[in-house]
Coordinates of C-alpha atoms in Angstrom, one line a residue:
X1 CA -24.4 9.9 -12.7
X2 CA -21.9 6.4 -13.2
X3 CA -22.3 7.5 -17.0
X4 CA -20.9 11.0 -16.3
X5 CA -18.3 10.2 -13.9
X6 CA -17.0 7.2 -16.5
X7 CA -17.1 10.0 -19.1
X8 CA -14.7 12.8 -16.8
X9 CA -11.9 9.8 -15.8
X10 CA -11.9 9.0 -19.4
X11 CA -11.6 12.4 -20.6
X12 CA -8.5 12.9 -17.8
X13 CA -6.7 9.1 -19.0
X14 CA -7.0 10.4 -22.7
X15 CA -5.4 14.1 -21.5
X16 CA -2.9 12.7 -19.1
X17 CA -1.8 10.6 -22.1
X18 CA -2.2 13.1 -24.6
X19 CA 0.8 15.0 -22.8
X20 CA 2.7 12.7 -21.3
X21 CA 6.1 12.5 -22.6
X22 CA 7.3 9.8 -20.6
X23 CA 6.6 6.2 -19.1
X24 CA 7.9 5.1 -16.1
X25 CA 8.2 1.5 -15.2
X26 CA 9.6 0.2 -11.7
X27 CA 9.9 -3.3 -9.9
X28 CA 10.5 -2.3 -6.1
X29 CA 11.0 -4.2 -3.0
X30 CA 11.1 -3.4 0.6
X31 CA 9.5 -2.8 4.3
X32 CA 5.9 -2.0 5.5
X33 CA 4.2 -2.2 8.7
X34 CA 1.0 -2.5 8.6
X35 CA -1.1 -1.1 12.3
X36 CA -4.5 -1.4 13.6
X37 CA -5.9 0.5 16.2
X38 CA -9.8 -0.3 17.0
X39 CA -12.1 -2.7 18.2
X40 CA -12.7 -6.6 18.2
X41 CA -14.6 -9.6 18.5
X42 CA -12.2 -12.9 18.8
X43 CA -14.0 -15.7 19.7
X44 CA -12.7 -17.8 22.6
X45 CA -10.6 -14.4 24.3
X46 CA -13.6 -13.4 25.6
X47 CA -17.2 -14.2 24.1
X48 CA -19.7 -11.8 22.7
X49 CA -17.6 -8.9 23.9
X50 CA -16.1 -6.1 22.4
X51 CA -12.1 -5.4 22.5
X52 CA -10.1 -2.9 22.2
X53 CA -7.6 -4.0 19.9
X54 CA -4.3 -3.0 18.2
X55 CA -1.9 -4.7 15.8
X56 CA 1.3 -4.4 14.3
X57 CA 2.7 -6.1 11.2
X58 CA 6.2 -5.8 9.7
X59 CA 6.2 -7.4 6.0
X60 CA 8.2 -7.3 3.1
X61 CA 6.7 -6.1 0.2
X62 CA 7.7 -6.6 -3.7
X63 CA 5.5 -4.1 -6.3
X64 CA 5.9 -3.1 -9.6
X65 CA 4.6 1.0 -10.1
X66 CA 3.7 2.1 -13.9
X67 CA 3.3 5.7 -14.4
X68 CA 3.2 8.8 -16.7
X69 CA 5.1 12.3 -15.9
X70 CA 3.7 15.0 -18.4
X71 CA 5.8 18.0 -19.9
X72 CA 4.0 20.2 -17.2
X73 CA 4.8 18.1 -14.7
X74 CA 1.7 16.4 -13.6
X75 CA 2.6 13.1 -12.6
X76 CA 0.5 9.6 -12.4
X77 CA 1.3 6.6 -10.8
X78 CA 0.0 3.5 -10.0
X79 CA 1.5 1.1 -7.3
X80 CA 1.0 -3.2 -6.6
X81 CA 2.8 -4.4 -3.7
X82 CA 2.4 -7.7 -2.3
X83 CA 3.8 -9.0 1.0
X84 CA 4.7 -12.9 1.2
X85 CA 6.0 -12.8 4.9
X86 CA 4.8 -11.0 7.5
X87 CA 5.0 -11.1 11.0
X88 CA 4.3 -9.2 14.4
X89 CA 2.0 -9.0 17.3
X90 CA -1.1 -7.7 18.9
X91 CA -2.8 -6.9 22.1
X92 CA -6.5 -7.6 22.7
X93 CA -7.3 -6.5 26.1
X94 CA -3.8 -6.9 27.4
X95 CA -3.5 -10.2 26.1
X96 CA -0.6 -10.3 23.6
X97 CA -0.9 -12.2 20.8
X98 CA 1.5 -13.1 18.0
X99 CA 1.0 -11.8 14.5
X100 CA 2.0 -14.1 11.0
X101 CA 1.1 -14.9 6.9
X102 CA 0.4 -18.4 7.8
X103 CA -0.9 -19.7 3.8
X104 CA -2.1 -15.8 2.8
X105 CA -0.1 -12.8 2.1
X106 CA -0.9 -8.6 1.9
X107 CA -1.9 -6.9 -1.3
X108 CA -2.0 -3.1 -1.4
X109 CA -2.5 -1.3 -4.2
X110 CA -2.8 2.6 -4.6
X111 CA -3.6 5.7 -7.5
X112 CA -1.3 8.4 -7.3
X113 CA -1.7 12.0 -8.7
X114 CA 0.8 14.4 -8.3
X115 CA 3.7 16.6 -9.6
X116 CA 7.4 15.8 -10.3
X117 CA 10.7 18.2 -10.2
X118 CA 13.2 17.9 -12.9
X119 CA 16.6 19.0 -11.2
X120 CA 20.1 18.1 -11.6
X121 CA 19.8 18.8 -15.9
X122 CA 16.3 16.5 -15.1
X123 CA 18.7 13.5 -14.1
X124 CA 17.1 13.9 -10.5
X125 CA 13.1 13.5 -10.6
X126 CA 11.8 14.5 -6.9
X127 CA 7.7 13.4 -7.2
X128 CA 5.3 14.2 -4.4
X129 CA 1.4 13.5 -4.3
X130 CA -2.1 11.6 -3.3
X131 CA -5.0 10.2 -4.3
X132 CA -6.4 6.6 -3.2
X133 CA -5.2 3.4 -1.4
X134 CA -7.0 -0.3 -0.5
X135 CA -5.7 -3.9 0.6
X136 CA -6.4 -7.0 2.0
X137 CA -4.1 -9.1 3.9
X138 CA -4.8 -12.2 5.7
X139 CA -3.2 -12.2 9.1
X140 CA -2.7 -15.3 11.9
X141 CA -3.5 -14.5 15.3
X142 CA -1.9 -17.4 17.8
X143 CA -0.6 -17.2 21.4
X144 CA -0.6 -21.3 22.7
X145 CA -3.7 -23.0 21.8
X146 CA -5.3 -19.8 21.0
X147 CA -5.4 -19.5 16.7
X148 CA -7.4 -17.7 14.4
X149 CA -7.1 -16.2 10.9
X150 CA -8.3 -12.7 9.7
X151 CA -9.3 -11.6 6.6
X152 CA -8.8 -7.5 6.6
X153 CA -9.7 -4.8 4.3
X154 CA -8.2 -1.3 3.9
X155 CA -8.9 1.5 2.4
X156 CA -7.5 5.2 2.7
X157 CA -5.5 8.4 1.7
X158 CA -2.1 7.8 0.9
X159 CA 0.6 10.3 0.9
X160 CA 3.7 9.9 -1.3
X161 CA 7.0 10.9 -1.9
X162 CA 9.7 9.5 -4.4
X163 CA 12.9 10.6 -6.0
X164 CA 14.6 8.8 -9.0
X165 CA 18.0 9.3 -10.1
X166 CA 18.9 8.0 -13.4
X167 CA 22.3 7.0 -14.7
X168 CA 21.8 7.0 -18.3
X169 CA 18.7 8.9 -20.6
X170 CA 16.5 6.0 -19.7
X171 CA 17.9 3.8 -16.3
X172 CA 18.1 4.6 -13.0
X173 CA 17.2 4.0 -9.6
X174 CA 13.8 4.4 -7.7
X175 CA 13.0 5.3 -3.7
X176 CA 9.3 5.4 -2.9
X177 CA 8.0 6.5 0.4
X178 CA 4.5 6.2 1.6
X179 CA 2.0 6.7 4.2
X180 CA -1.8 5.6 4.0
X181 CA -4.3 6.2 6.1
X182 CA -7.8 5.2 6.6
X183 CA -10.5 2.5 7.9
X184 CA -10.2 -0.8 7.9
X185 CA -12.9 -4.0 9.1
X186 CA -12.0 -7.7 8.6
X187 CA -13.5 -11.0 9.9
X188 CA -12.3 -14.1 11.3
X189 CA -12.7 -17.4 8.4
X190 CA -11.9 -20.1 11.4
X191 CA -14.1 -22.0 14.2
X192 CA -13.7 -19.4 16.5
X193 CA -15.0 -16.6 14.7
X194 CA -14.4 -12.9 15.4
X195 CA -14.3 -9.5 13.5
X196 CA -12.9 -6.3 14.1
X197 CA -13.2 -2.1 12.9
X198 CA -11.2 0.2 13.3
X199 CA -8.3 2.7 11.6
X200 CA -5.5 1.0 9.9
X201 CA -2.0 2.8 8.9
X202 CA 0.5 1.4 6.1
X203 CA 3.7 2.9 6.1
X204 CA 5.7 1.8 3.6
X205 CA 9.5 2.2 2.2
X206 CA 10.9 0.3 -1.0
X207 CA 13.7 1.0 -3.8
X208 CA 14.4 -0.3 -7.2
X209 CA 15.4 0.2 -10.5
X210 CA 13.6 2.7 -12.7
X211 CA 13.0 2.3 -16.4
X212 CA 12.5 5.4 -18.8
X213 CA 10.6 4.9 -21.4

């Protein structure tokens, strides 16, 4: 079964590229939040109980996005973002804690299929589409003596839309909107322990340059 589902993404890389006319190429940066809505386990709050638990994180991602649009439209795209600063809060049972990157950062990373509209004598490109999202992100929970780090995993459906409007046959410039959603778990890597499940959403917004290739 792995050998025939290697064989069918192979065949689709070698038709995608067998039409593609063009190569797109885009550094982007931006804002993301990244929420959690679900249940926990976080050590010294309260012991061997579970928690109901949501978080919110505002970060800052920078990505680069490579990606093929075919004569008939069809459109592939493959997006790295990674978040250096980050910073929020959360509430575990009515307690509210603060939210940071304290020595970690976010890395999402998603595989977009889709379509793309050539208007404006194909100086406008207007893209939409789906396909598959996952991240990691380690986040620092702290409110006064209270401190703990969690390591947590994503993955989900994302939904995006981008437009790119280019200045000359090959420059331009690049908006990307996006909206994943899905299930999430991470686990605490400090003294006083913890994990937590749930649903996670990453809604994210960046520009940038585009390259035409």
């Amino acid at each position: 079964m792995k050998k025939v589902i290697t064989a069918l993404f192979i065949a689709a890389l070698v038709s995608v590229h067998g039409f593609a006319l063009e190569f797109i190429l885009t550094p982007t940066i931006g804002y993301s939040n990244l929420g959690f809505l679900g249940t926990a386990t976080y050590g010294e709050i309260v012991p061997s109980e579970t928690l109901q638990t949501s978080m919110n994180t505002n970060m800052m991602p920078i990505g680069l996005a490579i990606g093929t649009v075919a004569k008939n439209g069809f459109t592939f795209m493959w997006n790295n973002d990674i978040s250096p600063i980050g910073s929020g809060n959360a509430n575990v049972n009515g307690l509210e804690l603060d939210t940071k990157f304290k020595k970690g950062v976010s890395f999402q990373q998603s595989l977009i299929l889709g379509y793309t509209f050539k208007v404006l004598d194909e100086k406008l490109y207007v893209n939409v589409g789906s396909g598959f999202a996952a991240g990691i992100a380690k986040i620092h929970l702290y409110k006064g003596i209270y401190k703990n780090d969690i390591l947590d995993f994503n993955i989900g459906l994302p939904i995006q839309l981008g437009a790119q409007y280019f200045f000359t046959k090959n420059i331009g410039i690049n908006v990307i909107l996006s909206d994943v959603i899905g299930g999430c778990f991470g686990f605490a890597n400090s003294a006083s322990g913890g994990a937590h499940i749930g649903f996670e959403n990453v809604f994210t917004a960046k520009l940038g340059p585009v390259f035409k290739f």
